[in-house]
Tab-separated table of C-alpha atoms in Angstrom:
chain	number	residue	atom	x	y	z
A	1	MET	CA	6.716	3.023	-9.103
A	2	SER	CA	4.015	5.644	-9.353
A	3	PRO	CA	4.390	9.081	-7.755
A	4	LEU	CA	1.549	10.385	-5.608
A	5	MET	CA	0.941	13.957	-4.454
A	6	ARG	CA	4.073	16.138	-4.498
A	7	ARG	CA	6.224	14.838	-7.301
A	8	GLY	CA	9.141	12.696	-6.200
A	9	ARG	CA	8.043	12.444	-2.552
A	10	LEU	CA	6.095	9.198	-2.155
A	11	TYR	CA	6.249	5.997	-4.191
A	12	ARG	CA	4.690	2.543	-4.007
A	13	VAL	CA	6.437	-0.596	-5.117
A	14	GLY	CA	6.421	-4.381	-4.968
A	15	TRP	CA	9.830	-5.292	-3.573
A	16	THR	CA	9.765	-8.843	-4.941
A	17	VAL	CA	8.732	-7.630	-8.391
A	18	ILE	CA	11.136	-4.713	-8.668
A	19	THR	CA	14.157	-6.821	-7.722
A	20	GLY	CA	13.337	-9.209	-10.571
A	21	CYS	CA	12.645	-6.563	-13.182
A	22	PRO	CA	15.630	-5.240	-15.135
A	23	GLU	CA	13.517	-2.372	-16.485
A	24	ALA	CA	12.270	-1.171	-13.102
A	25	GLU	CA	13.049	2.356	-12.037
A	26	ASP	CA	15.451	2.473	-9.117
A	27	PRO	CA	14.320	4.278	-5.964
A	28	PRO	CA	15.381	7.933	-5.985
A	29	PRO	CA	18.812	8.703	-4.482
A	30	GLY	CA	18.593	9.119	-0.728
A	31	ALA	CA	15.114	7.594	-0.539
A	32	LEU	CA	13.844	6.006	2.657
A	33	SER	CA	12.607	2.467	1.983
A	34	VAL	CA	9.709	1.161	4.088
A	35	ASP	CA	9.167	-2.604	3.846
A	36	LEU	CA	5.681	-3.838	4.768
A	37	ARG	CA	6.464	-7.534	4.344
A	38	GLY	CA	6.333	-9.999	7.210
A	39	LEU	CA	9.450	-11.845	8.281
A	40	GLY	CA	8.431	-15.084	6.609
A	41	GLU	CA	8.163	-13.553	3.140
A	42	MET	CA	11.059	-11.155	2.918
A	43	THR	CA	14.642	-11.022	1.840
A	44	PRO	CA	15.871	-8.176	4.031
A	45	LEU	CA	16.466	-4.898	2.230
A	46	PRO	CA	19.621	-2.986	3.134
A	47	ASP	CA	18.862	0.173	5.122
A	48	ALA	CA	15.087	-0.330	4.904
A	49	VAL	CA	12.699	0.398	7.750
A	50	SER	CA	10.765	-2.805	8.447
A	51	ILE	CA	7.137	-2.219	9.459
A	52	PRO	CA	5.323	-5.506	8.815
A	53	VAL	CA	1.665	-4.970	7.919
A	54	ASP	CA	0.881	-8.638	8.179
A	55	VAL	CA	-2.358	-10.539	8.801
A	56	PRO	CA	-1.452	-14.149	9.665
A	57	GLY	CA	-3.002	-16.627	7.274
A	58	ALA	CA	-4.154	-13.904	4.900
A	59	VAL	CA	-3.001	-15.571	1.695
A	60	ALA	CA	-4.467	-18.945	2.635
A	61	GLY	CA	-7.699	-17.286	3.679
A	62	LEU	CA	-8.194	-15.722	0.273
A	63	GLY	CA	-8.501	-19.067	-1.487
A	64	SER	CA	-7.390	-19.906	-4.999
A	65	ARG	CA	-9.619	-17.441	-6.851
A	66	PRO	CA	-10.618	-14.589	-4.542
A	67	GLY	CA	-13.084	-11.960	-5.644
A	68	SER	CA	-14.143	-8.594	-4.301
A	69	ARG	CA	-15.821	-9.978	-1.167
A	70	GLU	CA	-12.726	-11.899	-0.083
A	71	TYR	CA	-10.536	-8.851	-0.615
A	72	GLN	CA	-13.006	-6.623	1.217
A	73	ALA	CA	-12.773	-8.915	4.245
A	74	LEU	CA	-8.963	-8.970	4.038
A	75	TYR	CA	-8.679	-5.194	3.791
A	76	ALA	CA	-11.058	-4.625	6.711
A	77	GLU	CA	-9.156	-7.176	8.800
A	78	THR	CA	-5.891	-5.412	7.956
A	79	VAL	CA	-7.395	-2.113	9.115
A	80	ASP	CA	-8.475	-3.688	12.413
A	81	LEU	CA	-5.326	-5.691	13.152
A	82	CYS	CA	-2.542	-3.478	11.808
A	83	GLY	CA	-3.403	-0.022	13.086
A	84	LYS	CA	-0.150	0.375	15.020
A	85	GLU	CA	1.887	-0.600	11.969
A	86	ILE	CA	-0.025	1.657	9.576
A	87	ALA	CA	0.440	4.503	12.048
A	88	GLY	CA	4.158	3.695	12.064
A	89	VAL	CA	4.345	4.123	8.294
A	90	VAL	CA	2.571	7.481	8.569
A	91	GLU	CA	5.153	8.607	11.120
A	92	ALA	CA	8.032	7.370	8.962
A	93	VAL	CA	6.791	9.349	5.942
A	94	ALA	CA	6.131	12.443	8.033
A	95	GLY	CA	9.517	12.198	9.730
A	96	THR	CA	11.657	12.819	6.653
A	97	ASP	CA	11.868	15.274	3.779
A	98	ALA	CA	13.489	12.601	1.596
A	99	PRO	CA	11.560	10.560	-0.966
A	100	VAL	CA	9.872	7.536	0.623
A	101	VAL	CA	9.360	4.204	-1.148
A	102	VAL	CA	6.665	2.048	0.464
A	103	GLY	CA	6.142	-1.552	-0.602
A	104	CYS	CA	5.209	-5.128	0.211
A	105	SER	CA	5.904	-8.224	-1.887
A	106	LEU	CA	3.722	-7.240	-4.823
A	107	GLY	CA	2.788	-3.661	-3.963
A	108	LYS	CA	-0.897	-4.403	-4.453
A	109	ASP	CA	-2.976	-4.820	-1.285
A	110	ARG	CA	-1.158	-3.780	1.889
A	111	THR	CA	0.774	-1.129	0.030
A	112	GLY	CA	-2.359	0.204	-1.632
A	113	LEU	CA	-4.168	0.479	1.684
A	114	VAL	CA	-1.271	2.258	3.386
A	115	ILE	CA	-0.771	4.652	0.464
A	116	ALA	CA	-4.510	5.410	0.477
A	117	VAL	CA	-4.388	6.295	4.179
A	118	ILE	CA	-1.434	8.630	3.613
A	119	GLY	CA	-3.060	10.208	0.570
A	120	LEU	CA	-6.306	10.910	2.396
A	121	LEU	CA	-4.421	12.359	5.365
A	122	ALA	CA	-2.613	14.659	2.952
A	123	GLY	CA	-5.924	15.934	1.581
A	124	VAL	CA	-6.162	13.991	-1.685
A	125	ALA	CA	-9.791	13.355	-2.657
A	126	GLU	CA	-10.983	9.792	-2.042
A	127	GLU	CA	-12.001	9.225	-5.668
A	128	GLU	CA	-8.522	10.281	-6.785
A	129	VAL	CA	-6.934	7.931	-4.262
A	130	LEU	CA	-9.101	5.071	-5.510
A	131	ALA	CA	-8.334	5.816	-9.162
A	132	GLU	CA	-4.608	5.964	-8.443
A	133	ASP	CA	-4.805	2.586	-6.720
A	134	VAL	CA	-6.470	1.008	-9.757
A	135	ARG	CA	-3.777	2.454	-12.037
A	136	ALA	CA	-0.963	1.297	-9.773
A	137	ARG	CA	-2.287	-2.262	-9.491
A	138	ALA	CA	-2.581	-2.531	-13.252
A	139	GLY	CA	0.967	-1.195	-13.566
A	140	ILE	CA	2.292	-4.143	-11.559
A	141	LEU	CA	1.840	-6.265	-14.677
A	142	GLY	CA	4.240	-4.105	-16.688
A	143	CYS	CA	7.354	-6.243	-16.162
A	144	ALA	CA	6.607	-9.650	-17.655
A	145	PRO	CA	9.743	-11.502	-16.406
A	146	ALA	CA	9.214	-10.440	-12.806
A	147	VAL	CA	5.495	-11.174	-12.940
A	148	ARG	CA	6.147	-14.695	-14.231
A	149	VAL	CA	8.536	-15.435	-11.366
A	150	TYR	CA	6.199	-13.994	-8.744
A	151	ALA	CA	3.129	-15.716	-10.187
A	152	ALA	CA	4.694	-19.170	-10.342
A	153	ALA	CA	3.795	-19.898	-6.718
A	154	ARG	CA	0.504	-18.002	-6.751
A	155	GLY	CA	-1.762	-19.577	-9.324
A	156	GLY	CA	-0.050	-18.484	-12.512
A	157	VAL	CA	0.153	-15.302	-14.537
A	158	ASP	CA	-3.491	-15.335	-15.617
A	159	GLU	CA	-4.723	-15.479	-12.025
A	160	LEU	CA	-2.271	-12.811	-10.878
A	161	SER	CA	-3.365	-10.587	-13.757
A	162	ARG	CA	-7.021	-11.063	-12.841
A	163	ARG	CA	-6.329	-10.076	-9.234
A	164	CYS	CA	-4.355	-6.998	-10.226
A	165	LEU	CA	-7.162	-5.845	-12.514
A	166	LEU	CA	-10.007	-6.113	-9.999
A	167	ASP	CA	-11.962	-2.897	-9.420
A	168	ASP	CA	-11.610	-0.547	-6.452
A	169	SER	CA	-14.328	-2.171	-4.330
A	170	ALA	CA	-11.993	-3.696	-1.704
A	171	LEU	CA	-10.202	-0.439	-0.959
A	172	ARG	CA	-13.467	1.507	-1.105
A	173	PHE	CA	-14.950	-0.959	1.405
A	174	ALA	CA	-11.943	-0.625	3.721
A	175	LEU	CA	-12.173	3.163	3.761
A	176	ALA	CA	-15.903	2.984	4.489
A	177	HIS	CA	-15.141	0.513	7.295
A	178	MET	CA	-12.560	2.931	8.671
A	179	ARG	CA	-15.138	5.732	8.719
A	180	ALA	CA	-17.833	3.582	10.331
A	181	ARG	CA	-15.667	2.008	13.026
A	182	TYR	CA	-13.021	4.646	13.733
A	183	GLY	CA	-14.508	7.936	12.527
A	184	GLY	CA	-12.319	8.258	9.434
A	185	VAL	CA	-8.685	8.076	8.431
A	186	GLU	CA	-7.434	10.876	10.662
A	187	GLN	CA	-9.196	9.551	13.753
A	188	TYR	CA	-7.886	6.086	12.920
A	189	VAL	CA	-4.227	7.117	12.952
A	190	LEU	CA	-4.679	9.442	15.933
A	191	GLY	CA	-6.243	6.541	17.812
A	192	HIS	CA	-3.179	4.424	17.045
A	193	GLY	CA	-0.676	6.906	18.445
A	194	VAL	CA	0.039	9.439	15.686
A	195	SER	CA	0.001	12.980	17.061
A	196	PRO	CA	-1.964	15.861	15.489
A	197	ALA	CA	1.369	17.619	14.898
A	198	VAL	CA	2.628	14.672	12.835
A	199	VAL	CA	-0.552	14.670	10.740
A	200	ALA	CA	-0.186	18.412	10.117
A	201	GLY	CA	3.460	17.957	9.155
A	202	LEU	CA	2.571	15.147	6.778
A	203	ARG	CA	0.066	17.381	5.009
A	204	ARG	CA	2.592	20.172	4.617
A	205	SER	CA	5.314	17.874	3.304
A	206	LEU	CA	3.134	16.091	0.748
A	207	ARG	CA	1.210	19.042	-0.599
A	208	GLU	CA	1.924	20.084	-4.163
A	209	ALA	CA	4.313	23.034	-4.326
Protein backbone atom coordinates (compact mmCIF):
# COMPACT_ATOMS: atom_id res chain seq x y z
CA MET A 1 0.00 0.00 0.00
CA SER A 2 1.32 3.44 -0.81
CA PRO A 3 0.53 6.46 1.36
CA LEU A 4 -0.72 9.62 -0.33
CA MET A 5 -0.88 13.14 1.10
CA ARG A 6 -0.89 13.24 4.92
CA ARG A 7 1.11 10.26 6.05
CA GLY A 8 -0.95 7.34 7.29
CA ARG A 9 -4.31 8.77 6.16
CA LEU A 10 -5.10 7.30 2.74
CA TYR A 11 -3.92 4.06 1.15
CA ARG A 12 -4.63 2.16 -2.06
CA VAL A 13 -4.61 -1.60 -2.30
CA GLY A 14 -5.63 -4.58 -4.40
CA TRP A 15 -7.77 -6.68 -2.08
CA THR A 16 -7.28 -9.89 -4.06
CA VAL A 17 -3.52 -9.39 -4.19
CA ILE A 18 -3.00 -8.38 -0.57
CA THR A 19 -4.92 -11.37 0.77
CA GLY A 20 -2.61 -13.69 -1.17
CA CYS A 21 0.63 -11.97 -0.24
CA PRO A 22 2.28 -13.03 3.02
CA GLU A 23 4.61 -10.02 2.86
CA ALA A 24 1.87 -7.42 2.41
CA GLU A 25 1.54 -4.69 4.98
CA ASP A 26 -1.65 -5.00 6.99
CA PRO A 27 -4.05 -2.05 6.98
CA PRO A 28 -3.36 0.33 9.87
CA PRO A 29 -5.22 -0.41 13.13
CA GLY A 30 -8.68 1.13 13.11
CA ALA A 31 -8.60 1.78 9.36
CA LEU A 32 -11.81 2.10 7.36
CA SER A 33 -11.77 -0.29 4.40
CA VAL A 34 -13.58 0.79 1.22
CA ASP A 35 -14.13 -2.02 -1.30
CA LEU A 36 -14.68 -0.92 -4.91
CA ARG A 37 -15.28 -4.42 -6.28
CA GLY A 38 -18.57 -5.49 -7.80
CA LEU A 39 -20.57 -8.29 -6.24
CA GLY A 40 -19.55 -10.84 -8.84
CA GLU A 41 -15.82 -10.48 -8.15
CA MET A 42 -15.56 -10.13 -4.41
CA THR A 43 -15.13 -12.21 -1.32
CA PRO A 44 -16.78 -9.93 1.23
CA LEU A 45 -14.40 -8.14 3.56
CA PRO A 46 -15.37 -7.99 7.23
CA ASP A 47 -16.41 -4.48 8.29
CA ALA A 48 -15.65 -2.98 4.87
CA VAL A 49 -17.78 -0.32 3.22
CA SER A 50 -18.86 -1.68 -0.17
CA ILE A 51 -19.05 0.98 -2.90
CA PRO A 52 -18.88 -0.90 -6.21
CA VAL A 53 -17.25 1.18 -8.95
CA ASP A 54 -18.22 -1.28 -11.62
CA VAL A 55 -18.69 -0.93 -15.39
CA PRO A 56 -20.51 -4.05 -16.63
CA GLY A 57 -18.53 -5.92 -19.24
CA ALA A 58 -15.42 -3.83 -18.66
CA VAL A 59 -12.95 -6.70 -18.55
CA ALA A 60 -14.38 -8.37 -21.65
CA GLY A 61 -14.42 -5.05 -23.46
CA LEU A 62 -10.71 -4.53 -22.94
CA GLY A 63 -9.75 -7.56 -25.00
CA SER A 64 -6.78 -9.84 -24.47
CA ARG A 65 -4.05 -7.24 -24.94
CA PRO A 66 -5.41 -3.76 -24.25
CA GLY A 67 -3.31 -0.68 -24.84
CA SER A 68 -3.63 2.96 -23.90
CA ARG A 69 -6.65 3.64 -26.12
CA GLU A 70 -8.68 0.80 -24.62
CA TYR A 71 -7.85 1.95 -21.10
CA GLN A 72 -8.65 5.55 -21.97
CA ALA A 73 -12.12 4.48 -23.10
CA LEU A 74 -12.60 2.39 -19.94
CA TYR A 75 -11.54 5.19 -17.63
CA ALA A 76 -13.78 7.74 -19.36
CA GLU A 77 -16.71 5.31 -19.21
CA THR A 78 -16.06 4.78 -15.50
CA VAL A 79 -16.14 8.55 -14.96
CA ASP A 80 -19.47 8.81 -16.80
CA LEU A 81 -21.20 5.77 -15.28
CA CYS A 82 -19.89 5.70 -11.72
CA GLY A 83 -20.15 9.30 -10.56
CA LYS A 84 -22.48 8.48 -7.66
CA GLU A 85 -20.15 5.75 -6.44
CA ILE A 86 -17.00 7.86 -6.75
CA ALA A 87 -18.78 10.62 -4.84
CA GLY A 88 -19.64 8.04 -2.18
CA VAL A 89 -15.97 7.18 -1.72
CA VAL A 90 -15.13 10.88 -1.35
CA GLU A 91 -17.77 11.18 1.37
CA ALA A 92 -16.50 8.06 3.14
CA VAL A 93 -12.93 9.42 3.25
CA ALA A 94 -14.09 12.85 4.36
CA GLY A 95 -16.37 11.38 7.02
CA THR A 96 -13.66 9.87 9.21
CA ASP A 97 -10.37 10.89 10.79
CA ALA A 98 -9.19 7.27 10.71
CA PRO A 99 -6.88 5.89 8.03
CA VAL A 100 -8.81 4.81 4.93
CA VAL A 101 -7.80 1.88 2.70
CA VAL A 102 -9.37 2.03 -0.77
CA GLY A 103 -9.10 -0.89 -3.16
CA CYS A 104 -10.54 -3.04 -5.92
CA SER A 105 -9.38 -6.50 -7.01
CA LEU A 106 -5.96 -5.42 -8.23
CA GLY A 107 -5.78 -1.82 -7.06
CA LYS A 108 -4.84 -0.63 -10.53
CA ASP A 109 -7.60 1.04 -12.56
CA ARG A 110 -10.71 1.85 -10.53
CA THR A 111 -8.66 2.43 -7.42
CA GLY A 112 -6.21 4.65 -9.27
CA LEU A 113 -8.99 6.78 -10.70
CA VAL A 114 -10.72 7.19 -7.33
CA ILE A 115 -7.45 8.00 -5.54
CA ALA A 116 -6.63 10.56 -8.25
CA VAL A 117 -9.99 12.28 -7.73
CA ILE A 118 -9.42 12.45 -3.97
CA GLY A 119 -5.86 13.68 -4.40
CA LEU A 120 -6.87 16.47 -6.76
CA LEU A 121 -9.70 17.51 -4.45
CA ALA A 122 -7.18 17.71 -1.62
CA GLY A 123 -4.99 20.06 -3.66
CA VAL A 124 -2.28 17.67 -4.86
CA ALA A 125 -0.86 18.77 -8.23
CA GLU A 126 -2.06 16.72 -11.19
CA GLU A 127 1.45 15.74 -12.28
CA GLU A 128 2.15 14.44 -8.78
CA VAL A 129 -1.09 12.46 -8.79
CA LEU A 130 -0.18 10.94 -12.15
CA ALA A 131 3.35 10.07 -11.03
CA GLU A 132 2.05 8.46 -7.85
CA ASP A 133 -0.35 6.35 -9.91
CA VAL A 134 2.48 5.07 -12.10
CA ARG A 135 4.52 4.16 -9.02
CA ALA A 136 1.59 2.43 -7.35
CA ARG A 137 0.72 0.34 -10.42
CA ALA A 138 4.31 -0.81 -10.74
CA GLY A 139 4.30 -1.68 -7.03
CA ILE A 140 1.46 -4.16 -7.59
CA LEU A 141 4.03 -6.53 -9.07
CA GLY A 142 6.03 -6.63 -5.84
CA CYS A 143 4.48 -9.82 -4.42
CA ALA A 144 5.25 -12.60 -6.89
CA PRO A 145 3.07 -15.35 -5.32
CA ALA A 146 -0.03 -13.18 -5.25
CA VAL A 147 0.58 -11.87 -8.75
CA ARG A 148 0.88 -15.41 -10.12
CA VAL A 149 -2.45 -16.41 -8.59
CA TYR A 150 -4.22 -13.27 -9.80
CA ALA A 151 -2.70 -13.47 -13.28
CA ALA A 152 -3.63 -17.11 -13.87
CA ALA A 153 -7.11 -16.17 -15.09
CA ARG A 154 -6.05 -12.94 -16.80
CA GLY A 155 -3.56 -13.77 -19.50
CA GLY A 156 -0.56 -14.71 -17.41
CA VAL A 157 2.08 -12.86 -15.45
CA ASP A 158 3.75 -11.30 -18.49
CA GLU A 159 0.50 -9.72 -19.67
CA LEU A 160 -0.41 -8.53 -16.18
CA SER A 161 3.05 -7.01 -15.81
CA ARG A 162 2.71 -5.22 -19.14
CA ARG A 163 -0.63 -3.74 -18.09
CA CYS A 164 0.69 -2.59 -14.73
CA LEU A 165 3.64 -0.87 -16.40
CA LEU A 166 1.67 1.13 -18.97
CA ASP A 167 2.21 4.90 -18.84
CA ASP A 168 -0.14 7.47 -17.32
CA SER A 169 -2.07 8.20 -20.52
CA ALA A 170 -5.35 6.52 -19.46
CA LEU A 171 -5.62 8.42 -16.19
CA ARG A 172 -4.45 11.64 -17.84
CA PHE A 173 -7.17 11.17 -20.49
CA ALA A 174 -9.83 10.54 -17.84
CA LEU A 175 -8.95 13.71 -15.95
CA ALA A 176 -9.03 15.72 -19.17
CA HIS A 177 -12.42 14.16 -19.95
CA MET A 178 -13.63 15.16 -16.49
CA ARG A 179 -12.57 18.76 -17.10
CA ALA A 180 -14.14 18.91 -20.57
CA ARG A 181 -17.46 17.30 -19.68
CA TYR A 182 -17.99 18.24 -16.03
CA GLY A 183 -15.81 21.31 -15.44
CA GLY A 184 -13.16 19.52 -13.38
CA VAL A 185 -12.89 17.19 -10.42
CA GLU A 186 -14.59 19.43 -7.88
CA GLN A 187 -17.54 20.19 -10.14
CA TYR A 188 -17.78 16.49 -10.94
CA VAL A 189 -18.22 15.41 -7.32
CA LEU A 190 -20.45 18.38 -6.47
CA GLY A 191 -22.64 17.42 -9.41
CA HIS A 192 -22.94 13.90 -8.00
CA GLY A 193 -24.14 14.99 -4.58
CA VAL A 194 -21.04 15.85 -2.53
CA SER A 195 -21.52 19.11 -0.64
CA PRO A 196 -19.00 21.98 -0.67
CA ALA A 197 -18.62 21.48 3.09
CA VAL A 198 -17.55 17.86 2.56
CA VAL A 199 -14.99 18.91 -0.05
CA ALA A 200 -13.58 21.54 2.33
CA GLY A 201 -13.41 18.99 5.14
CA LEU A 202 -11.64 16.51 2.90
CA ARG A 203 -8.98 19.09 2.07
CA ARG A 204 -8.40 19.90 5.72
CA SER A 205 -8.16 16.26 6.75
CA LEU A 206 -5.75 15.22 4.00
CA ARG A 207 -3.43 18.20 4.05
CA GLU A 208 0.09 17.62 5.29
CA ALA A 209 0.51 18.69 8.91
